[in-house]
Structures are given as C-alpha cells and as structure tokens.
CSV table of C-alpha atoms in Angstrom, one decimal:
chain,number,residue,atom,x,y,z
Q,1,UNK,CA,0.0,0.0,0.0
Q,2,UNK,CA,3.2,2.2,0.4
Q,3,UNK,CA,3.8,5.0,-3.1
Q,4,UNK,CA,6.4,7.6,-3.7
Q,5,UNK,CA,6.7,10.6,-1.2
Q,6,UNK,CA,7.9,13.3,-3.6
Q,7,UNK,CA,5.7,16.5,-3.7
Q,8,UNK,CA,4.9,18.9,-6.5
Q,9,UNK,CA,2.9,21.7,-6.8
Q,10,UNK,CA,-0.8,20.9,-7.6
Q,11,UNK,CA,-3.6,22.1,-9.9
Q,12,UNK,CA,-6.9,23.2,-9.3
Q,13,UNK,CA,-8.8,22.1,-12.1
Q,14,UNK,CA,-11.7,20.7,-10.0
Q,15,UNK,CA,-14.7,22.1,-12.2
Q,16,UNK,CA,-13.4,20.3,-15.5
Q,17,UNK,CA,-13.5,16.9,-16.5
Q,18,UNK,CA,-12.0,15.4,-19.4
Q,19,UNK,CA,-12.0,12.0,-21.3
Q,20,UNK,CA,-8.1,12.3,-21.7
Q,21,UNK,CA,-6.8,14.6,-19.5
Q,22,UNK,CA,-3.0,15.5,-20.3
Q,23,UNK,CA,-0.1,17.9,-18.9
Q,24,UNK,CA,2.6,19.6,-20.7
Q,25,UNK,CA,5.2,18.1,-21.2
Q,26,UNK,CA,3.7,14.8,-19.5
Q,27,UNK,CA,5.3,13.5,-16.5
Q,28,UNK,CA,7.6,10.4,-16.2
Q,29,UNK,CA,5.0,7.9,-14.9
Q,30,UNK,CA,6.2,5.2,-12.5
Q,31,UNK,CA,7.8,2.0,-13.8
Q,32,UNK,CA,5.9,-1.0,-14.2
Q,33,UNK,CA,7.9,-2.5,-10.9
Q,34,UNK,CA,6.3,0.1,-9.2
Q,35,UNK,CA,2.4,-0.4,-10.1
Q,36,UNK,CA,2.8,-4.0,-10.9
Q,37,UNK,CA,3.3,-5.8,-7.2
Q,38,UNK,CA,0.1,-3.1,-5.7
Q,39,UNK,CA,-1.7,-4.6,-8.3
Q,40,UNK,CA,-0.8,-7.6,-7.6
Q,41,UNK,CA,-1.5,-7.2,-3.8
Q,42,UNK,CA,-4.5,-5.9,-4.1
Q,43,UNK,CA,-5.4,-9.7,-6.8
Q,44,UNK,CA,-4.4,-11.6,-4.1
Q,45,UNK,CA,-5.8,-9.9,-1.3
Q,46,UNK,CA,-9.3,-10.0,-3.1
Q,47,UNK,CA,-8.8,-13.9,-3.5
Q,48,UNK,CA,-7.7,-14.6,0.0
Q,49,UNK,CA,-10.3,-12.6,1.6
Q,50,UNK,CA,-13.0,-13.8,-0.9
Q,51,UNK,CA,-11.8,-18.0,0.0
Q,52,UNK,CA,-11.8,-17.3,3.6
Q,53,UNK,CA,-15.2,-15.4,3.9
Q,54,UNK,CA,-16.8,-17.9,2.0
Q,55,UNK,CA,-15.5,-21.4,3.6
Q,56,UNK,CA,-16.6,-19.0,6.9
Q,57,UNK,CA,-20.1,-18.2,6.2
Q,58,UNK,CA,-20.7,-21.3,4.1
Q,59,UNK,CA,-22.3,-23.5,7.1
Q,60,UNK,CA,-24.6,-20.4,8.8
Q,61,UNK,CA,-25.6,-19.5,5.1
Q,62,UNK,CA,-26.9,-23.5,4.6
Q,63,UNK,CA,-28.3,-23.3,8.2
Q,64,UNK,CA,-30.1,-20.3,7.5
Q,65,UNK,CA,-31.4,-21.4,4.2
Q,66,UNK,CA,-32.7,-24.4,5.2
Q,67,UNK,CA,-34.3,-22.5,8.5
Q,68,UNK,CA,-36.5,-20.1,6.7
Q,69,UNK,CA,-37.7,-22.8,4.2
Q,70,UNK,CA,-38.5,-25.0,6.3
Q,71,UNK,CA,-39.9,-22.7,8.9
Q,72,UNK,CA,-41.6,-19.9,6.4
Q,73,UNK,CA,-41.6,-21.4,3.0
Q,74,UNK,CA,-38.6,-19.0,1.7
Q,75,UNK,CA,-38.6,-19.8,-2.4
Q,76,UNK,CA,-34.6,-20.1,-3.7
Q,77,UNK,CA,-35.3,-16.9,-5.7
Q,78,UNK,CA,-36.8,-14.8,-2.3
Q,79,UNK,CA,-33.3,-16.4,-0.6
Q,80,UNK,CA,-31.4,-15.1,-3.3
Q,81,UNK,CA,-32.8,-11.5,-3.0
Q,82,UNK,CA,-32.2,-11.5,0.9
Q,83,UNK,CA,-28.4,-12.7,0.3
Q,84,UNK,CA,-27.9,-9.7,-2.3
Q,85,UNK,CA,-30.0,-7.5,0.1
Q,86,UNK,CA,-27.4,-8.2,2.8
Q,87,UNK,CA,-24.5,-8.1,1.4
Q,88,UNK,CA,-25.1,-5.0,0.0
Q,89,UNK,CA,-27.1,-3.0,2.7
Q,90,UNK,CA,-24.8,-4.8,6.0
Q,91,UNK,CA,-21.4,-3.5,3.9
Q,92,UNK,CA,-23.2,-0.2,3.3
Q,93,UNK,CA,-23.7,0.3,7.3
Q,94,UNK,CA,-21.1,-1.5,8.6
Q,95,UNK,CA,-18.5,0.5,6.7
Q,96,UNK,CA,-20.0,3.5,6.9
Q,97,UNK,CA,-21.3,3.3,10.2
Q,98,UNK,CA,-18.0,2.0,11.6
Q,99,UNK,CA,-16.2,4.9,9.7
Q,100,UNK,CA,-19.2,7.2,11.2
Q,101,UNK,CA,-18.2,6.2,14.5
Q,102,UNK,CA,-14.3,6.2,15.2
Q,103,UNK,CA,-14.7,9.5,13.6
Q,104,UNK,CA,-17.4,10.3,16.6
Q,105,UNK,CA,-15.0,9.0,19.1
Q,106,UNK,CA,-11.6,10.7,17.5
Q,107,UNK,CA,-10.2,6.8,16.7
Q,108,UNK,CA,-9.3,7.8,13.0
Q,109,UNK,CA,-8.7,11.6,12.6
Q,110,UNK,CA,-5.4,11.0,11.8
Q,111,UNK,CA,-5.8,9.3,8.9
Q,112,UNK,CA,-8.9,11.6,7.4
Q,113,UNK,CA,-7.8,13.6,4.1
Q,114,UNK,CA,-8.3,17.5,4.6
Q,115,UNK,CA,-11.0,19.1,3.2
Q,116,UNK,CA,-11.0,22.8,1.7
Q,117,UNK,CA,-14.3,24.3,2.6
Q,118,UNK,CA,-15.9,24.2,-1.1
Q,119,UNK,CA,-15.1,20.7,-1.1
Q,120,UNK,CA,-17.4,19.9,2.2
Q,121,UNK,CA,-20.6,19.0,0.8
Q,122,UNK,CA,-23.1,21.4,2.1
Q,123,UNK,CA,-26.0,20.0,4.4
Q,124,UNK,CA,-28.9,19.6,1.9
Q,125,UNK,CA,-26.6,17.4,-0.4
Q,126,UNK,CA,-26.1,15.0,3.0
Q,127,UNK,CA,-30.2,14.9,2.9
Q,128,UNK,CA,-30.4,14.4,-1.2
Q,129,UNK,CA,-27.4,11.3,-0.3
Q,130,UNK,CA,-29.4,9.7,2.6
Q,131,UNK,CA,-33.0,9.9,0.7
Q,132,UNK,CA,-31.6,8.4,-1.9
Q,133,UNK,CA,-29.4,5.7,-0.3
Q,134,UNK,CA,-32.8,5.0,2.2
Q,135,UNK,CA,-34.6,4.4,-1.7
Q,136,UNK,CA,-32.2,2.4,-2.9
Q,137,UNK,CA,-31.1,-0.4,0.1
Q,138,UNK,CA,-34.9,-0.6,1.0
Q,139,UNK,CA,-36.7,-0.2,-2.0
Q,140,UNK,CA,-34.8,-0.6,-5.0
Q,141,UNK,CA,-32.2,-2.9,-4.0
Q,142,UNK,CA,-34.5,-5.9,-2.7
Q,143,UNK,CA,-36.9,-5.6,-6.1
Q,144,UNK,CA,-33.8,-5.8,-8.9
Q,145,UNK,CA,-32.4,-8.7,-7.1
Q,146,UNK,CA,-36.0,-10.5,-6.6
Q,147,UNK,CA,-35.8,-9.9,-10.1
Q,148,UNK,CA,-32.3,-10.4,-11.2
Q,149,UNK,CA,-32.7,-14.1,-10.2
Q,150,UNK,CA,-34.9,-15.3,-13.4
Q,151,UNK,CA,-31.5,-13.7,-15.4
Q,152,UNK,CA,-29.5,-15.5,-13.0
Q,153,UNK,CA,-31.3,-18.5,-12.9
Q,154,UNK,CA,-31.2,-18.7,-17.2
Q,155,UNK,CA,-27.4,-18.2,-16.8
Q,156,UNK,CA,-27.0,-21.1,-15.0
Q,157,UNK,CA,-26.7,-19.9,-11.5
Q,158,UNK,CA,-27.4,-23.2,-9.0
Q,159,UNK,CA,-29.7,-23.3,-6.3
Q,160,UNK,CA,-28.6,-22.0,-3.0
Q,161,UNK,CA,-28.6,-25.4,-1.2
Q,162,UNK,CA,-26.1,-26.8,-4.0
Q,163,UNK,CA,-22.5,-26.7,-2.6
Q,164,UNK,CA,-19.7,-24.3,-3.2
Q,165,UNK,CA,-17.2,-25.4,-5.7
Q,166,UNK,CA,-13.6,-25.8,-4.2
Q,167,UNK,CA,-12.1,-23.8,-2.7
Q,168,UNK,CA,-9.1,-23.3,-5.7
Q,169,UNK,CA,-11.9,-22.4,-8.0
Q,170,UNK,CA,-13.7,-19.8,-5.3
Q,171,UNK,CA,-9.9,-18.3,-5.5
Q,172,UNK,CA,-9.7,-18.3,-9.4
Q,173,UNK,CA,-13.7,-16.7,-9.8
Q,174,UNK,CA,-12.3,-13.8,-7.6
Q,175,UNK,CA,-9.3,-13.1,-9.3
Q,176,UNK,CA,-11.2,-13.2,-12.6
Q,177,UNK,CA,-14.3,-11.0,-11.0
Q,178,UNK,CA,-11.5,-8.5,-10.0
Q,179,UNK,CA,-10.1,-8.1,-13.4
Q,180,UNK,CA,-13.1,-7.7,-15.4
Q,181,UNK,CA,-14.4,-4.8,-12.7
Q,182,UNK,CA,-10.9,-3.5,-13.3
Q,183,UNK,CA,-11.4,-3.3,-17.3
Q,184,UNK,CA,-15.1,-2.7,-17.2
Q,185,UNK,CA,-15.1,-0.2,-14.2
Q,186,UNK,CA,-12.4,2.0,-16.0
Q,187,UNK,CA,-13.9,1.9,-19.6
Q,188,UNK,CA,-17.3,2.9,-18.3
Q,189,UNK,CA,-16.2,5.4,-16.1
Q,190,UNK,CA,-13.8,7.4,-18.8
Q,191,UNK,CA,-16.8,6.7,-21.1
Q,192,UNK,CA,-18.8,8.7,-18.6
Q,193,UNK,CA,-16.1,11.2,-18.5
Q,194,UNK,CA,-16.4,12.4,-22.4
Q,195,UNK,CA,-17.9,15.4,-23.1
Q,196,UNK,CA,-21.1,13.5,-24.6
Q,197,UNK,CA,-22.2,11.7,-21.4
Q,198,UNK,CA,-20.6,13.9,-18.3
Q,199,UNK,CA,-22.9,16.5,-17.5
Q,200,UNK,CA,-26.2,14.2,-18.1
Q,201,UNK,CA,-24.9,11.0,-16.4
Q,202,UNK,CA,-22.0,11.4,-14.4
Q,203,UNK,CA,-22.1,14.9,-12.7
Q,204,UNK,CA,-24.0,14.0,-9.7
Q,205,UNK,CA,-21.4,11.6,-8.2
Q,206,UNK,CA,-19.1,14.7,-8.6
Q,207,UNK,CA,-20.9,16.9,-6.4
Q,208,UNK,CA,-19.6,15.2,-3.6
Q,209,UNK,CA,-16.1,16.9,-4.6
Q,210,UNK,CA,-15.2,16.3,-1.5
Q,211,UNK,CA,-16.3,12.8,-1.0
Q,212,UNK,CA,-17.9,10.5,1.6
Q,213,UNK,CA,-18.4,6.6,1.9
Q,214,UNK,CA,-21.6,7.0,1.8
Q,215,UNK,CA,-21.7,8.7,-1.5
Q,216,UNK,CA,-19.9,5.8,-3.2
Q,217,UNK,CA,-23.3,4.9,-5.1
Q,218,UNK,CA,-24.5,8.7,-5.2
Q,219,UNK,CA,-25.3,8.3,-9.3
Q,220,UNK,CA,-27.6,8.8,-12.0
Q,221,UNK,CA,-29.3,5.6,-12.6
Q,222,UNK,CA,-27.9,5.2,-15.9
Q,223,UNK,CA,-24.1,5.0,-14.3
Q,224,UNK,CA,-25.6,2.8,-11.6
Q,225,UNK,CA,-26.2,0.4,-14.2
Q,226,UNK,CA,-23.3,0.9,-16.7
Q,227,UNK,CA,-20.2,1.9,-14.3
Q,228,UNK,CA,-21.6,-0.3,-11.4
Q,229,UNK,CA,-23.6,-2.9,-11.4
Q,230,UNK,CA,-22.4,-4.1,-14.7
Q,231,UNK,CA,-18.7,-4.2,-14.0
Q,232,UNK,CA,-19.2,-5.6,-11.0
Q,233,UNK,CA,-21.6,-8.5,-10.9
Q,234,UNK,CA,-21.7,-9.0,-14.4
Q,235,UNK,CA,-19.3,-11.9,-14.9
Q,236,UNK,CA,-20.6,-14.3,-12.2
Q,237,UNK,CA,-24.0,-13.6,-13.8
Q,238,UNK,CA,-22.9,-14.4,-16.8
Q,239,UNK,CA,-21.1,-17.9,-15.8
Q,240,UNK,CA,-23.5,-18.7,-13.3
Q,241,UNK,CA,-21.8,-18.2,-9.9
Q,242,UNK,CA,-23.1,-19.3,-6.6
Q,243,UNK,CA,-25.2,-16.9,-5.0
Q,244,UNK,CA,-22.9,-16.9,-2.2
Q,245,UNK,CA,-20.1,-16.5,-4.0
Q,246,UNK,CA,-21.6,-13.3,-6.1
Q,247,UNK,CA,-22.3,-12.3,-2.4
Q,248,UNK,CA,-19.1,-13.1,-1.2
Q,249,UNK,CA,-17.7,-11.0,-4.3
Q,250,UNK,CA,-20.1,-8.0,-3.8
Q,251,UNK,CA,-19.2,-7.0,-0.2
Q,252,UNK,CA,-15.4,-7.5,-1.5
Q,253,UNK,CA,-16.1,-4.5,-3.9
Q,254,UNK,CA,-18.8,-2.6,-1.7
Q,255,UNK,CA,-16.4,-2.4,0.8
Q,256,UNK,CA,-13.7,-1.0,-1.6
Q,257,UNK,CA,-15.4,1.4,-3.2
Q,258,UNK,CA,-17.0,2.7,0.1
Q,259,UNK,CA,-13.2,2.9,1.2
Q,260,UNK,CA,-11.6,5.1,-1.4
Q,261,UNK,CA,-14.8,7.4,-2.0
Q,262,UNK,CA,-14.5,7.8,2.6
Q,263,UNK,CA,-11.9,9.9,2.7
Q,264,UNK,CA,-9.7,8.4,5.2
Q,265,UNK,CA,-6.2,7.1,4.0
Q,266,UNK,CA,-6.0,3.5,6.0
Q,267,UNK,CA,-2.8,2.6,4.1
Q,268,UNK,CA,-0.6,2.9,6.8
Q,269,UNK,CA,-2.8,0.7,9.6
Q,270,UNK,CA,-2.2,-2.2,10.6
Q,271,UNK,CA,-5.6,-3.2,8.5
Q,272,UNK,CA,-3.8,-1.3,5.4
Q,273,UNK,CA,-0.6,-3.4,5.8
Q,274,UNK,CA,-2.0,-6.8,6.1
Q,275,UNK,CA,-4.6,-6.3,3.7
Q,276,UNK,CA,-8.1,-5.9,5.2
Q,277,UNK,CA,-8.0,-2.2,4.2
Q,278,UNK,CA,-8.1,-2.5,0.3
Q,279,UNK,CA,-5.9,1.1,0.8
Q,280,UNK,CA,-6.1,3.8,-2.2
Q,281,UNK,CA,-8.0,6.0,-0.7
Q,282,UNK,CA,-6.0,9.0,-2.1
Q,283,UNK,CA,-6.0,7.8,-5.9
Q,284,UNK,CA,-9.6,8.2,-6.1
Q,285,UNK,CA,-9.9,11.1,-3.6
Q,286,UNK,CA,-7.6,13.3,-6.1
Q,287,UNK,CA,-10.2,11.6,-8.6
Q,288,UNK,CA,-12.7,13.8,-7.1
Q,289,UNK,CA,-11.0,16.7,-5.9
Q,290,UNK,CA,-9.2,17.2,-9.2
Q,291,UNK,CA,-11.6,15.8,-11.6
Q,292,UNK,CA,-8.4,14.7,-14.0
Q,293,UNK,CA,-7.7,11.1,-14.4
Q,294,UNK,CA,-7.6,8.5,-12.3
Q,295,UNK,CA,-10.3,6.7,-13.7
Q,296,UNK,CA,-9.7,3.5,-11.9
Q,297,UNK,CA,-7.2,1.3,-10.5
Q,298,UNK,CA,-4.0,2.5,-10.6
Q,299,UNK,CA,-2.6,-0.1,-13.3
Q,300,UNK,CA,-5.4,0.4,-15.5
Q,301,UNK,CA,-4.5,4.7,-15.6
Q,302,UNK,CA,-1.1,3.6,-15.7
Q,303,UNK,CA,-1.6,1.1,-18.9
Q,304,UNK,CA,-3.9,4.1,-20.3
Q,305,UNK,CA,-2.0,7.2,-19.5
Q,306,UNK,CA,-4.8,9.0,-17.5
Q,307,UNK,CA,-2.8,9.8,-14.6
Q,308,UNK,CA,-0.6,12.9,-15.9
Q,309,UNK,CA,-2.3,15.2,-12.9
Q,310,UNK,CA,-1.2,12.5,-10.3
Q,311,UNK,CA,1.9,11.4,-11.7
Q,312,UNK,CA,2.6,15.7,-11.8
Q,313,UNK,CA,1.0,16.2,-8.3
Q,314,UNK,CA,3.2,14.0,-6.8
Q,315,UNK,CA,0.9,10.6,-6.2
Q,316,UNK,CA,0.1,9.7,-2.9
Q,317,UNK,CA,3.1,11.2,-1.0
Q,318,UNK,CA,2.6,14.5,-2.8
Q,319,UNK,CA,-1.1,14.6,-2.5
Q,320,UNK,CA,-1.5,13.7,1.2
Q,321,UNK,CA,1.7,16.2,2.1
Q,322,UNK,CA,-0.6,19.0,0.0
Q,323,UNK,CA,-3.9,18.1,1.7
Q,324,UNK,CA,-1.8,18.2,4.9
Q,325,UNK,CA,0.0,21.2,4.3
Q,326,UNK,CA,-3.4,22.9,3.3
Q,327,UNK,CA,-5.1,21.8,7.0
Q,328,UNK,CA,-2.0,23.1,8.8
Q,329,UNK,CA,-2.5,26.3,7.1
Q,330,UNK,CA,-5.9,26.7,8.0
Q,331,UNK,CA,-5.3,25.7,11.5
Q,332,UNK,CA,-3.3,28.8,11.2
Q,333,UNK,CA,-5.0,31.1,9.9
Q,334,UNK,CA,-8.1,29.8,12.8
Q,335,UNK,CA,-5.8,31.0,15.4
C-alpha cells in the first residue's frame, strides 16, 4: 500500500473533467515495478479474503437457508434476494457506520484527508445522499435482485442449497471477477467522463467533490447500471456463480469502493498493511477533488496514461503532504 513521497505543486482544475486529460510536457509515470506488485497485492488480497469469507459463512448461510424454508416457506429466488440485500445494505452500514463512529470518538482523525471548505458538501446534499441511499437499500435494491434471479437463474446460477465449488476455484472466480471490474469499471467510467455523457450522467457523483463513503453509489441511474452494477456483478452472472459466492464478491467490492470514496487514508494501519483495508483511498480522492484522471485502478490509468495530474502532483506522497499542508495552514489562519 506504500507509493512515492515526492511532492509537486498541484492544480486546481476541479470544475473540469476530461476523457483524456494530459499535462505539458507529461510527467515520467512510474515504472511497471512500481504499479505492478500493488496490483498484484490488491489480486491476491481479493482472492484470499473472498476463500476465507466464504468457507466462513458457508455453514450459517446453509443453516439459514434451510431455516427459513423449512420454517416460512422462503422460495430459492426470495433467498437469493435476501443474500444480495445483505451483502449489499450490512457493507453499506457497517463500513459507513463504523467509519461514522471512530470518527465520533476521535479513533481515526489522523488518517482523514483535509478538506478545503468548497469541497465539504453542504448540508442539503447529505439529505439528497441519505433519501436516496434509504430508496435504494430498501426499496430498489431488494426488487432488482428479486428480479435479477430469473437472469440468473437462465445463466445457469445453481440453487442455494447446491454446494460451493472448491475452494481453488472460489480463488480463481475472484481473481477473474477482480479483473473484469478492473477493465469494465475503468472503460465505463472514462466513457462517462467524455464530453457527450458527463454533464447528463456522471455529474451528480461529482458533487460530492469532497467525498464521503456513503456517496460511493450517489449516481444517476444510468451509471448505476453501466459503471456499477455491470462491471461488478456482471461476470458471475454471466457464468453462473453461486449466489454466495456473487455475495461473497459484492461486499469485496462494496467495501472497496466505500473505502476510497470515505476519505480516510488507511494505508498505513495495521488493516492497510495486512490487507483488510483494500488502501487507495488517495488515488480516487484526487479523482474527485481534481476531476483529472484516475479513472480506476492504478494499473489500468497507468496502462492508459490517465494519470498525468497524479503522476505531476506527486501521487500519494505529494497529494496527502498538500492536503496536509493545506489543514496546517488553516489551523493557522483559525488561530
């Protein structure tokens, strides 16, 4: 989770956005020995987590499944739409609400990213965010997966009460669900960057310039669809993954994505350094507060040269020593 310290001057270019954004000249980017092994961690941290969650919850699921149809008649397709409900809405308030509450008892100030007052969102955006979220977890959420099952179902999903496929293959499904979220997460997302589609489509996740966890799946309905939901549960729809496993795979990526959109920079934790924080926080932070680049994972901007305002900003070290820099000098001037 570690990156390069060195420090440049930044840019304040946070009302643009551009499908290629560029710098003259263009900086050096890193070298491929430098992005490859974060990539790399954050592969095998995704399959490691993912085999170990699901031999963990595989017994209680099968107890539980078994429970409610026996006891209350629970169909395979309402089970389905519970175990989607929950994986998305408990990641959704765990995250958030643990984030929500070391930051109510002072556990994690030290790691929060400083905000310029036009980038803390104002109160009424907070009450657009939480109507919305409150619409989609308990409204919106439970109907497309009650209804996502006959899709799944065609595509060859199994039934519930089947059994997990080994463990080896639980390991390869996440690697493979990682990399096409990778590719398809950062091709929809510059898509939604052009010219053609930002201001209709993607511009309402941006007015959380300064973001918040919560505010992860602040989006038009259209980028919902295209940039989320697509990228991320698309392949174990379409080779039929076990509900538990598209579970199991969903509060992988809800979890990230609620991480880098919090901002709070876990990287250097204990969590960060053994993996339970996917870390990253700041790549996507200067995403918002920049609006230049940084459309994705790092590799997949470093493969596609979208991270000249990074890369010239200093990456992490020079981002997170401005953002610092900035809250000492309004500590000052408070004084």
């Amino acid at each position: 989770c570690s990156s390069s310290t060195a420090t440049f001057p930044m840019i304040n270019v946070a009302d643009n956005s551009s499908f290629s954004p560029r710098v003259s000249p263009r900086p050096a980017y890193p070298s491929f020995t430098a992005v490859a092994p974060r990539a790399g961690w954050n592969y095998f941290r995704d399959m490691a987590i993912g085999v170990a969650l699901a031999a963990l919850v595989a017994g209680p699921y099968e107890a539980l499944r078994s429970s409610l149809e026996g006891s209350f008649g629970v169909s395979d397709r309402a089970f389905y739409a519970l175990t989607i409900v929950v994986a998305h809405s408990g990641s959704f308030l765990i995250f958030n609400g643990g984030v929500a509450l070391g930051e109510a008892l002072g556990w994690v100030q030290q790691f929060k990213i400083y905000r310029k007052p036009a980038e803390v969102p104002e109160p009424s955006l907070f009450k657009k965010l939480y109507f919305e979220a409150a619409i989609n977890h308990c409204v919106t959420s439970p109907l497309a997966s009650y209804g996502l099952y006959f899709l799944a179902r065609n595509l060859g999903m199994p039934l519930a009460s089947e059994q997990l496929p080994p463990l080896f293959d639980v390991a390869k499904l996440m690697f493979f669900a990682h990399a096409f979220n990778d590719i398809g997460f950062y091709c929809t997302h510059r898509l939604l960057h052009s010219k053609a589609l930002y201001k209709t489509f993607h511009k309402q996740h941006h007015t959380f310039r300064g973001s918040v966890g919560a505010a992860a799946e602040f989006a038009h309905p259209v980028e919902v669809l295209l940039s989320n939901q697509i990228p991320t549960l698309g392949l174990l729809l379409a080779i039929g993954a076990h509900p538990l496993l598209q579970a199991t795979w969903l509060v992988l990526r809800l979890t990230q994505t609620y991480e880098v959109h919090s901002g709070y920079a876990f990287d250097s934790t204990l969590a960060g350094s053994v993996g339970l924080a996917a870390c990253g926080a700041a790549f996507h932070d200067h995403h918002h507060s920049a609006n230049m680049g940084n459309f994705g994972a790092e590799h997949m901007d470093w493969l596609f040269g979208t991270m000249d305002h990074w890369v010239r900003d200093g990456g992490e070290g020079g981002y997170l020593a401005k953002r610092r820099a900035d809250a000492a000098k309004a500590a000052d001037k408070s004084q």
